[in-house]
């Protein structure tokens, strides 16, 4: 077998070198290299060696995906740990004869498994690597202790190299009600390291760590990106060394003593996902293609949801809620979600988390009257839960204070007047599982909105206080898996004070993420754009809220609120009892517009415009066959200059002619009192090339309004097959 492996998929090439019994060295990860013979691969491998004087060591080995200090890697090593100070610098060797197993899965995924061992350090590793047909790469590592003494693991992380022309970094930060704030910086020497110590992915999550060519955008510049599929503590970093090496890496962040690998035991990292593309949209497309290809990806249309949270909050009055159900049904909602406040003594947010039993006080006849009403209105029923949390004022905390996380003899700091239940504790796990199971067995609950509203702090197992985040995170996954297995058809949403748990670990068992507690469409432009770089739109909750935003106090007309919510898994979170007839009618038109285009919106390719200024943003969804597309052209602020402001439409087939129309899902065909751009009156037909290169002038609107444009192929010299005509 050759020691060089060339894997190719959808425009991506990965060349692995397994020579010299080393763990895989990445010779190339990036654009497709075409068919390469053994000679060319050998030449590529040779080209990876630098002149002797340029290497810090006389004869340093090449550096693998699990970088080893012992082989001359000067940055963060893949394995950190020891046995009371010994075996801290392992050097792994593969078997040499058959260094890798290479298989092709039924769906075309190419899978490589490489095993190596260090007989002196008594450690073995197994590296798994998969290249999906859509070009997404994922890898994880298992470390086994073959010695007799415990191995104290400090870190286990995998890296991927990026070329020297990747000089810029992009990742994300944020806070409550303002998730996915992008930050850019030069890829300088040293490490740009994002550490999560708060026990959940985070409202400020790194989300995607990208390195790219100078000025890379949504449609241009080569980009390499990584994401760790994990909902607990983690470190994701970009590291550049003086010798020119640049890597992107990630792994769990472990506390001292958190992972002690006993004799014969093993530990496996979460999957590290990676994608290369020309522009961020291509990178996002690879993540979307992979997520959509999984068997658990929802097959049925995403039901338009109405959630009572910003409508009635803790007021669980049956008459008020059934009225909301009726109004929701009238505007086209298909699922009703009852939010916080239905259990125990929970009439506000100070109490009762952990007591997952329907409140007799608020619901004297149980949830039946509401659920029956929801079903009669033709909707399915969903329920909010926060299973990992506990209020000190709860039956649970009174009965089992030892199940609450604590370290150093004290409970962690209180947050939102609640604490965290240690689901790594078998008793706590069984309690929550049994209460949730009883609810799911008793009521026709199609959907759980699974919330997690606080940071973890001093998250130690009682009584000793050993670090518990890892075990807790794995227990949450196990609990979701167990509930899903026992209740076929059940769906779970990942909510965490908004978008605090958006990652591909939790998305293995959830079908929706709540992007943010902020539903202000101006803020949502950025939040959704960032979120959808990783998560396809059908898995992102996007709601229409009231005219005045509950989180920012800004006021927006429905064209901007609904025009911004249209793109994801649509919902309504608005007290419809306060709406006028006109508003309800207008809202129902938006919902109907969404449902009539839902297939396109939930299967298409997400595209974003590279804007010359920040005043006007454009994004859209293009059918996979490029036969049609929808775009939102959003005016975020007044432009610095008067028009004409042209917007270029990305993603269409350059050779195909498209009819572009200005859609008016609400009532007004065009904003009143303003001039109308001529093309918008009856639409216009142009090729995809012209639309991408020259664009169209924007219909002038006031700031914080938006318009929906639709492009439908009307023929051309090939490529798309029109499915609909103008
Ligand atoms: C969190 C969620 C909200 C809502 C409340 C209920 O903030 O993000 O959507 O469910 O909790 O307490």
XYZ file of C-alpha atoms and ligand atoms in Angstrom:
738
model
C 0.000 0.000 0.000
C 1.232 3.502 -0.829
C 1.893 5.666 2.182
C 0.189 8.560 0.376
C -3.575 8.815 0.353
C -5.441 11.238 -1.827
C -9.104 11.743 -0.923
C -11.286 13.951 -3.122
C -14.856 15.184 -2.804
C -16.848 18.035 -4.333
C -13.897 20.300 -5.052
C -11.861 19.421 -1.968
C -8.650 17.385 -1.873
C -6.969 15.934 1.162
C -3.564 14.302 0.832
C -2.316 12.314 3.818
C 1.229 11.051 4.169
C 1.740 7.980 6.345
C 5.429 7.441 5.603
C 8.040 6.588 8.235
C 5.441 5.008 10.529
C 4.197 8.455 11.523
C 0.643 9.471 12.255
C -0.984 11.157 9.237
C 0.776 14.246 7.987
C -1.482 16.484 5.912
C 0.324 17.320 2.661
C -2.617 19.217 1.272
C -6.053 20.217 2.482
C -7.829 22.597 0.176
C -8.892 22.971 -3.431
C -9.201 19.851 -5.547
C -5.872 18.796 -7.083
C -7.388 16.593 -9.770
C -6.274 13.015 -10.405
C -2.759 12.518 -9.085
C -0.528 9.551 -9.810
C 1.884 8.063 -7.291
C 4.787 10.046 -8.779
C 2.957 13.328 -8.331
C 1.940 12.439 -4.804
C 5.529 11.546 -3.954
C 6.656 14.855 -5.412
C 4.019 16.688 -3.348
C 5.316 14.932 -0.227
C 8.906 15.821 -1.073
C 7.883 19.437 -1.615
C 6.737 19.496 2.007
C 10.301 19.269 3.336
C 12.187 22.489 4.024
C 15.937 23.117 3.770
C 17.868 21.859 6.754
C 18.875 25.312 7.950
C 15.219 26.381 7.919
C 14.237 23.671 10.374
C 14.694 24.190 14.113
C 16.097 20.667 14.450
C 18.713 18.912 12.341
C 16.246 16.299 11.264
C 12.753 17.035 12.524
C 9.985 14.678 11.494
C 6.988 16.027 9.692
C 4.168 17.102 11.949
C 0.991 15.044 12.036
C -2.606 15.991 12.751
C -1.898 15.014 16.362
C 1.222 17.174 16.672
C 3.969 15.640 18.775
C 6.551 17.652 20.672
C 8.864 14.667 20.302
C 8.776 14.996 16.505
C 9.814 18.634 16.582
C 6.476 20.404 16.844
C 7.030 23.660 18.725
C 3.412 24.626 19.254
C 0.605 23.078 21.289
C 0.949 19.294 21.235
C -1.941 16.968 20.445
C -1.601 15.042 23.694
C -0.902 16.660 27.019
C -0.831 14.526 30.117
C 1.355 12.402 32.321
C 1.660 9.691 34.903
C 2.852 11.764 37.842
C 5.216 13.633 35.546
C 6.223 10.746 33.294
C 5.106 9.934 29.730
C 4.272 13.537 28.946
C 5.893 13.549 25.502
C 4.589 10.568 23.561
C 5.920 9.727 20.091
C 3.541 7.441 18.247
C 4.439 4.910 15.562
C 2.017 3.200 13.232
C 2.420 -0.441 12.329
C 4.257 0.447 9.146
C 2.954 -2.453 7.082
C -0.678 -1.404 7.046
C -0.676 2.071 8.575
C -4.275 2.864 7.639
C -7.611 1.263 6.902
C -9.364 3.052 4.072
C -13.016 2.351 3.326
C -15.832 3.913 1.352
C -19.195 4.065 3.106
C -22.512 3.459 1.344
C -23.090 7.204 0.952
C -19.673 7.722 -0.627
C -17.938 8.974 2.529
C -14.242 8.078 2.461
C -13.089 6.886 5.862
C -9.520 6.469 7.061
C -8.509 4.930 10.372
C -4.908 5.097 11.548
C -3.591 3.453 14.696
C -0.353 4.165 16.444
C 1.301 3.338 19.715
C 4.101 4.436 21.994
C 5.464 1.418 23.812
C 7.478 3.552 26.238
C 4.659 5.871 27.238
C 2.148 2.982 27.256
C -0.309 4.836 25.074
C -2.152 4.025 21.875
C -4.020 6.341 19.557
C -6.581 5.827 16.882
C -7.266 8.654 14.455
C -10.503 8.515 12.481
C -10.947 10.773 9.514
C -13.902 11.044 7.152
C -14.363 13.039 3.971
C -18.036 13.429 3.147
C -19.168 13.530 -0.515
C -20.056 17.201 0.033
C -16.441 18.016 0.946
C -16.858 18.239 4.733
C -14.044 16.669 6.675
C -14.290 15.372 10.218
C -11.812 13.746 12.500
C -11.573 12.472 16.055
C -9.010 10.714 18.186
C -9.182 7.938 20.741
C -6.418 7.609 23.302
C -5.986 4.319 25.157
C -3.926 3.787 28.272
C -2.060 0.491 27.787
C -0.083 0.941 30.990
C -0.985 -0.065 34.502
C -0.922 3.346 36.075
C -3.515 6.035 35.519
C -2.780 8.543 32.758
C -3.854 12.070 33.740
C -5.025 13.716 30.562
C -4.618 17.464 30.198
C -5.643 17.847 26.576
C -6.323 15.813 23.472
C -6.662 17.932 20.376
C -6.440 17.578 16.644
C -5.091 20.115 14.195
C -5.255 20.778 10.488
C -2.634 22.843 8.685
C -3.538 25.820 6.533
C -1.213 27.390 3.965
C 0.804 30.546 4.495
C -1.506 32.583 2.306
C -4.223 32.171 4.962
C -3.245 35.439 6.589
C -6.570 36.512 8.098
C -8.696 35.001 10.829
C -12.424 35.259 11.321
C -14.341 33.857 14.250
C -17.344 34.850 16.313
C -18.091 36.229 19.748
C -21.229 37.738 21.277
C -23.405 37.863 24.351
C -26.987 37.367 25.428
C -29.323 38.763 22.751
C -26.365 39.464 20.479
C -24.903 36.160 19.323
C -22.478 35.512 16.413
C -20.697 38.829 16.356
C -17.900 38.398 13.785
C -14.349 39.399 14.629
C -11.476 39.580 12.179
C -7.790 39.850 12.793
C -4.459 39.086 11.183
C -3.137 35.548 11.607
C -0.105 36.653 13.606
C 2.593 34.603 15.292
C 1.335 33.047 18.500
C -2.040 31.555 19.250
C -5.458 33.073 18.868
C -7.153 30.823 21.374
C -10.825 30.744 22.322
C -11.415 28.972 25.604
C -14.809 27.924 26.887
C -14.857 27.417 30.657
C -18.550 27.985 31.188
C -19.828 24.482 30.583
C -21.782 25.221 27.439
C -20.954 26.146 23.876
C -21.647 29.775 24.709
C -23.467 32.874 23.616
C -19.969 34.065 22.693
C -19.090 30.765 20.981
C -16.295 30.664 18.455
C -18.848 28.972 16.174
C -16.532 28.727 13.158
C -12.840 29.527 13.239
C -11.810 30.522 9.738
C -8.439 31.322 8.225
C -8.373 32.740 4.751
C -6.735 34.698 2.023
C -6.579 38.447 2.554
C -10.029 40.021 2.390
C -11.904 36.745 1.953
C -15.655 37.228 1.832
C -18.809 35.248 1.286
C -18.072 34.605 -2.360
C -14.346 35.087 -2.765
C -11.001 34.144 -1.288
C -9.985 30.694 -0.154
C -11.116 29.876 3.372
C -10.348 27.012 5.749
C -12.664 26.605 8.724
C -13.048 24.341 11.756
C -15.781 23.696 14.300
C -15.783 21.378 17.319
C -18.961 19.319 17.698
C -19.148 19.660 21.473
C -21.437 21.418 23.955
C -19.094 21.575 26.939
C -15.777 23.231 27.732
C -13.449 23.525 24.767
C -10.501 25.309 23.244
C -10.398 26.241 19.588
C -7.320 27.992 18.293
C -5.309 29.207 15.356
C -1.588 28.902 15.912
C 1.222 30.297 13.816
C 4.870 29.524 14.524
C 8.043 31.338 13.550
C 8.843 28.586 11.069
C 5.794 29.407 8.991
C 3.502 26.654 10.253
C -0.144 27.610 10.605
C -2.691 25.264 12.098
C -6.299 25.347 13.179
C -6.967 23.102 16.134
C -9.535 22.229 18.742
C -10.346 19.915 21.575
C -12.142 19.711 24.882
C -10.838 21.933 27.649
C -10.321 19.659 30.612
C -9.934 20.670 34.234
C -7.147 19.104 36.265
C -8.180 15.607 37.193
C -11.252 15.637 34.960
C -10.053 12.777 32.747
C -7.900 10.154 34.419
C -7.553 7.225 32.047
C -7.320 3.992 34.010
C -5.444 0.889 32.877
C -6.938 -0.338 29.604
C -9.392 2.553 29.440
C -9.818 4.951 26.577
C -11.147 8.405 25.871
C -12.459 9.740 22.576
C -12.532 13.382 21.499
C -15.574 15.052 20.001
C -15.559 15.289 16.210
C -13.620 18.181 14.767
C -15.359 19.349 11.588
C -13.495 21.185 8.859
C -14.334 22.674 5.492
C -12.477 24.478 2.764
C -14.086 26.659 0.133
C -13.828 29.678 -2.069
C -15.689 32.150 0.104
C -17.628 31.548 3.300
C -20.800 30.550 1.477
C -19.056 27.531 -0.006
C -17.703 26.588 3.414
C -21.219 26.910 4.872
C -22.612 24.857 1.984
C -20.372 21.938 2.946
C -21.625 22.007 6.549
C -25.218 22.275 5.330
C -24.813 19.409 2.853
C -23.407 17.191 5.557
C -26.111 18.043 8.108
C -28.817 17.498 5.503
C -27.422 14.104 4.541
C -27.787 12.588 8.018
C -30.604 10.137 8.645
C -31.887 12.213 11.560
C -32.292 15.330 9.431
C -36.005 16.194 9.510
C -37.770 14.807 6.485
C -41.108 16.530 6.958
C -41.702 20.255 6.382
C -40.740 22.383 9.368
C -44.026 23.319 11.053
C -44.636 27.038 11.463
C -44.514 27.520 15.217
C -46.290 29.818 17.604
C -44.607 30.182 20.988
C -46.313 31.914 23.900
C -43.160 33.298 25.567
C -43.088 36.896 24.354
C -46.886 36.761 24.071
C -47.950 35.871 27.610
C -44.740 35.014 29.523
C -45.692 33.361 32.837
C -49.394 34.100 32.440
C -50.709 30.600 31.821
C -54.362 31.438 31.623
C -56.191 28.768 29.629
C -58.606 31.190 27.966
C -55.801 33.504 26.944
C -53.698 30.671 25.615
C -56.501 29.003 23.670
C -57.261 32.379 22.131
C -53.601 32.604 21.103
C -53.890 29.106 19.616
C -56.935 30.167 17.584
C -55.265 33.301 16.308
C -52.121 31.304 15.540
C -54.169 28.801 13.552
C -55.824 31.623 11.692
C -52.515 33.030 10.474
C -51.220 29.587 9.500
C -49.283 28.246 12.495
C -48.815 24.491 12.634
C -47.255 23.950 16.065
C -47.999 25.564 19.425
C -45.259 25.660 22.050
C -46.087 26.248 25.700
C -43.067 27.959 27.236
C -41.788 28.355 30.791
C -44.239 28.367 33.715
C -46.372 25.199 33.430
C -44.740 23.097 36.183
C -44.367 22.936 39.942
C -44.827 26.277 41.639
C -43.290 28.188 38.741
C -45.214 31.435 38.402
C -42.031 33.448 37.808
C -38.362 32.652 37.291
C -37.406 32.276 40.961
C -38.630 28.776 41.624
C -39.387 25.127 40.827
C -36.839 24.160 38.164
C -36.333 20.452 38.665
C -39.993 19.708 39.460
C -41.131 18.593 36.001
C -44.710 17.898 37.017
C -47.662 19.865 35.634
C -48.723 22.536 38.111
C -52.130 21.786 39.648
C -52.401 25.390 40.531
C -51.946 26.765 37.003
C -53.356 23.708 35.231
C -56.061 22.175 37.483
C -57.213 19.868 34.676
C -53.699 19.125 33.487
C -52.516 20.148 30.042
C -55.318 18.186 28.338
C -57.675 21.116 27.706
C -54.917 23.097 26.036
C -53.510 20.181 24.043
C -56.975 19.170 22.859
C -57.570 22.727 21.732
C -54.220 22.798 19.930
C -55.031 19.538 18.148
C -58.524 20.679 17.253
C -56.957 23.752 15.663
C -54.887 21.406 13.492
C -51.594 22.005 15.257
C -49.133 19.861 17.138
C -48.088 20.592 20.691
C -44.655 21.401 22.077
C -43.427 22.056 25.611
C -40.549 24.039 27.154
C -38.232 22.286 29.613
C -34.910 23.104 31.226
C -33.844 19.648 32.424
C -30.330 20.474 33.572
C -31.397 23.155 35.982
C -32.640 23.323 39.548
C -34.086 26.087 41.715
C -33.168 25.984 45.379
C -36.868 26.532 45.981
C -37.945 23.186 44.537
C -38.950 19.772 45.830
C -35.947 18.383 44.010
C -33.396 20.635 45.725
C -35.002 19.993 49.114
C -34.881 16.226 48.629
C -31.486 15.951 46.920
C -29.194 18.896 47.566
C -26.284 16.561 46.808
C -27.275 16.424 43.140
C -26.511 20.108 42.678
C -23.070 20.921 41.300
C -20.652 22.149 43.958
C -16.901 22.470 44.370
C -14.795 23.302 47.390
C -17.771 22.651 49.635
C -19.843 25.444 48.075
C -22.381 25.627 45.310
C -21.448 27.619 42.261
C -22.622 31.212 42.016
C -26.315 31.596 41.433
C -27.430 32.769 38.012
C -31.008 33.616 37.031
C -31.786 32.383 40.539
C -30.971 28.849 39.553
C -28.295 26.202 39.896
C -27.161 23.319 37.742
C -28.098 19.730 38.352
C -25.222 17.305 37.966
C -26.600 14.890 35.405
C -23.385 12.899 35.733
C -24.914 11.780 39.029
C -26.959 8.618 38.298
C -29.710 9.598 40.715
C -30.152 13.044 39.186
C -30.129 11.578 35.713
C -32.787 9.011 36.585
C -34.961 11.644 38.273
C -35.004 13.923 35.232
C -35.368 11.073 32.774
C -38.296 9.590 34.688
C -40.132 12.901 35.049
C -39.693 13.762 31.378
C -40.670 10.254 30.346
C -43.834 10.479 32.449
C -44.771 13.715 30.676
C -44.026 12.353 27.217
C -45.999 9.186 27.958
C -48.945 11.037 29.433
C -49.311 13.852 26.878
C -49.093 14.064 23.092
C -45.937 16.172 23.096
C -44.384 16.341 19.638
C -41.596 18.683 20.563
C -39.448 19.786 23.475
C -37.868 23.214 23.612
C -34.843 22.177 25.692
C -33.428 25.229 27.400
C -30.230 25.845 29.396
C -30.200 29.319 30.827
C -26.980 29.831 32.687
C -23.225 29.464 32.740
C -21.775 26.650 34.776
C -19.641 27.699 37.716
C -17.850 25.483 40.224
C -19.410 22.514 38.451
C -18.055 19.744 40.659
C -19.473 16.341 41.530
C -20.493 16.092 45.136
C -19.207 15.195 47.644
C -15.593 15.458 46.445
C -16.024 18.361 44.039
C -14.243 16.681 41.100
C -14.748 18.559 37.807
C -18.023 17.490 36.229
C -18.625 19.346 32.973
C -17.484 16.550 30.690
C -19.561 13.852 32.380
C -22.529 16.228 32.511
C -22.302 17.052 28.806
C -22.141 13.381 27.884
C -25.100 12.695 30.202
C -27.176 15.389 28.482
C -26.471 13.766 25.128
C -27.358 10.363 26.543
C -30.585 11.688 28.045
C -31.695 13.271 24.778
C -30.808 10.069 22.906
C -32.724 7.952 25.385
C -35.853 10.118 25.217
C -35.755 10.241 21.424
C -35.340 6.475 21.159
C -38.280 5.852 23.476
C -40.556 8.392 21.742
C -40.337 8.034 17.972
C -41.232 11.242 16.188
C -40.304 13.452 19.128
C -38.281 16.513 18.144
C -35.980 18.551 20.377
C -34.885 22.166 20.011
C -31.606 23.355 21.499
C -32.121 26.658 23.291
C -29.684 28.154 25.751
C -30.702 31.653 26.822
C -31.146 32.041 23.079
C -28.248 30.793 20.966
C -25.914 29.562 23.709
C -25.828 25.926 22.606
C -25.421 25.856 18.849
C -22.928 23.163 17.905
C -22.759 19.955 15.918
C -22.617 17.870 19.093
C -26.073 18.852 20.295
C -27.285 18.926 16.678
C -26.741 15.172 16.480
C -29.952 14.910 18.503
C -31.787 18.210 17.975
C -33.579 19.578 14.909
C -33.720 23.250 15.742
C -31.576 25.831 17.448
C -33.044 28.977 18.917
C -30.701 31.548 17.407
C -31.237 34.287 19.982
C -33.583 35.730 22.581
C -33.352 38.901 20.527
C -36.034 38.950 17.841
C -35.377 42.529 16.740
C -34.913 42.080 12.971
C -32.064 44.566 12.820
C -30.028 42.479 15.275
C -31.298 39.281 13.727
C -29.686 40.122 10.383
C -26.247 39.498 11.838
C -27.299 36.777 14.268
C -28.936 34.674 11.565
C -26.248 35.313 9.000
C -23.606 34.083 11.427
C -25.665 31.156 12.707
C -26.444 29.961 9.183
C -22.772 29.813 8.271
C -22.816 26.574 10.228
C -26.446 25.494 10.526
C -28.794 25.201 7.535
C -31.824 27.508 7.698
C -34.394 24.781 8.326
C -32.684 24.068 11.670
C -32.588 27.692 12.828
C -35.586 29.114 14.695
C -36.575 32.506 13.259
C -39.621 34.227 14.737
C -41.837 37.193 14.002
C -42.244 39.188 17.198
C -44.253 42.214 18.217
C -43.836 45.626 16.626
C -41.766 46.856 19.562
C -38.875 44.536 20.316
C -38.922 43.205 23.889
C -35.136 43.180 24.051
C -34.140 46.417 22.309
C -37.245 48.624 22.364
C -36.835 49.331 18.646
C -39.994 49.415 16.567
C -40.242 47.840 13.144
C -42.940 47.335 10.571
C -43.944 43.834 9.608
C -42.103 43.887 6.273
C -38.774 43.895 8.135
C -39.818 41.605 10.984
C -41.423 38.948 8.815
C -39.019 39.544 5.933
C -36.175 38.652 8.309
C -37.930 35.675 9.931
C -38.940 34.166 6.582
C -35.661 32.326 6.026
C -35.398 29.783 8.798
C -37.765 27.511 10.709
C -40.478 30.150 10.939
C -42.287 30.958 14.144
C -44.423 33.633 15.748
C -43.738 34.997 19.222
C -46.154 37.859 19.534
C -49.346 38.436 21.488
C -51.722 38.155 18.563
C -54.573 39.366 20.793
C -53.074 42.834 20.462
C -53.095 42.721 16.658
C -55.510 44.542 14.420
C -57.396 42.641 11.722
C -55.072 44.172 9.139
C -52.005 42.962 11.006
C -53.374 39.435 11.298
C -54.158 39.374 7.592
C -50.749 40.732 6.695
C -49.075 38.181 8.967
C -51.083 35.352 7.403
C -49.832 36.455 3.968
C -46.244 36.242 5.186
C -46.829 32.798 6.667
C -48.438 31.652 3.412
C -45.500 33.064 1.455
C -43.137 31.123 3.695
C -45.023 27.851 3.383
C -45.377 28.181 -0.382
C -41.585 28.665 -0.690
C -40.641 26.448 2.233
C -39.139 23.702 0.124
C -36.774 26.132 -1.579
C -35.940 27.910 1.681
C -35.230 24.644 3.484
C -33.273 22.777 0.834
C -31.509 25.529 -1.114
C -28.033 26.981 -0.946
C -27.593 29.992 1.329
C -25.827 32.918 -0.320
C -24.748 36.279 1.036
C -23.749 39.392 -0.827
C -20.331 40.920 -0.285
C -21.407 44.469 0.430
C -19.489 47.521 -0.558
C -20.937 49.268 2.496
C -22.929 48.349 5.580
C -26.103 50.136 4.615
C -27.735 47.467 2.470
C -27.380 43.766 3.016
C -28.491 41.041 0.689
C -28.776 37.355 1.340
C -30.784 34.635 -0.264
C -31.509 30.989 -0.860
C -30.881 29.486 -4.281
C -32.413 26.175 -5.375
C -29.810 23.433 -5.712
C -30.554 23.268 -9.446
C -30.411 27.087 -9.617
C -33.850 27.250 -11.199
C -35.098 29.810 -8.698
C -34.015 31.916 -5.768
C -35.349 34.260 -3.126
C -33.389 37.197 -1.731
C -33.888 39.645 1.078
C -32.550 43.116 0.406
C -32.387 44.773 3.797
C -31.789 48.429 4.383
C -29.955 48.530 7.707
C -29.237 52.226 7.797
C -29.377 55.264 5.521
C -26.693 55.027 2.871
C -23.956 57.653 2.789
C -24.813 58.666 -0.753
C -27.947 58.962 -2.842
C -28.572 56.193 -5.362
C -28.451 54.314 -7.507
C -27.624 51.581 -4.988
C -27.186 48.384 -6.844
C -27.407 44.996 -5.297
C -25.705 42.076 -6.968
C -27.422 38.713 -6.686
C -25.045 35.843 -5.923
C -25.488 32.149 -6.630
C -27.427 32.060 -9.907
C -26.409 30.222 -13.070
C -24.499 32.805 -15.133
C -25.770 31.350 -18.398
C -29.446 31.268 -17.508
C -31.952 34.105 -17.842
C -34.008 34.861 -14.767
C -37.170 36.826 -14.290
C -36.646 38.954 -11.182
C -39.670 40.350 -9.403
C -40.181 42.397 -6.293
C -42.448 40.322 -4.086
C -44.936 41.839 -1.683
C -46.012 39.120 0.710
C -47.608 41.717 2.994
C -50.224 44.117 1.765
C -48.546 47.093 0.154
C -47.243 46.285 -3.317
C -44.569 48.959 -2.941
C -43.708 51.301 -0.084
C -46.000 54.291 -0.346
C -44.782 57.771 -1.113
C -41.433 56.843 -2.578
C -40.210 56.666 -6.133
C -40.361 53.288 -7.795
C -37.372 51.870 -9.674
C -38.620 50.984 -13.168
C -37.637 47.293 -13.077
C -39.694 46.725 -9.930
C -43.030 47.583 -11.548
C -43.349 44.457 -13.699
C -40.099 42.640 -13.037
C -37.114 42.274 -15.348
C -35.334 39.448 -17.166
C -31.542 39.250 -17.026
C -28.934 36.511 -17.046
C -27.481 35.198 -13.829
C -24.163 36.665 -14.954
C -25.595 40.170 -15.259
C -27.416 39.843 -11.969
C -24.194 38.766 -10.245
C -21.921 41.274 -11.960
C -24.046 44.368 -12.614
C -26.934 43.804 -10.224
C -30.128 45.771 -9.927
C -30.897 49.086 -8.267
C -32.638 48.809 -4.933
C -36.153 50.084 -4.574
C -35.625 53.026 -2.195
C -36.978 52.351 1.281
C -36.633 53.871 4.687
C -33.944 52.312 6.854
C -34.832 49.174 8.822
C -37.142 47.951 6.110
C -36.538 45.218 3.616
C -37.801 43.813 0.365
C -38.026 40.318 -1.025
C -36.810 39.645 -4.547
C -37.555 36.492 -6.445
C -35.574 35.163 -9.394
C -37.039 32.412 -11.568
C -35.233 30.847 -14.518
C -37.047 31.477 -17.788
C -34.679 29.558 -20.081
C -31.132 29.941 -21.280
C -28.267 28.042 -22.679
C -28.162 25.240 -20.188
C -27.769 24.448 -16.542
C -30.999 25.010 -14.758
C -34.323 23.470 -15.605
C -37.074 25.945 -14.871
C -39.568 24.551 -12.387
C -41.792 27.571 -12.400
C -42.350 30.405 -14.810
C -42.922 34.046 -14.049
C -34.806 31.510 27.841
C -35.222 31.230 26.417
C -36.509 31.951 26.119
C -37.579 31.486 27.087
C -37.119 31.696 28.515
C -38.079 31.073 29.500
O -34.448 32.846 27.999
O -34.200 31.564 25.523
O -36.917 31.710 24.787
O -37.872 30.138 26.847
O -35.834 31.145 28.746
O -37.677 31.266 30.802
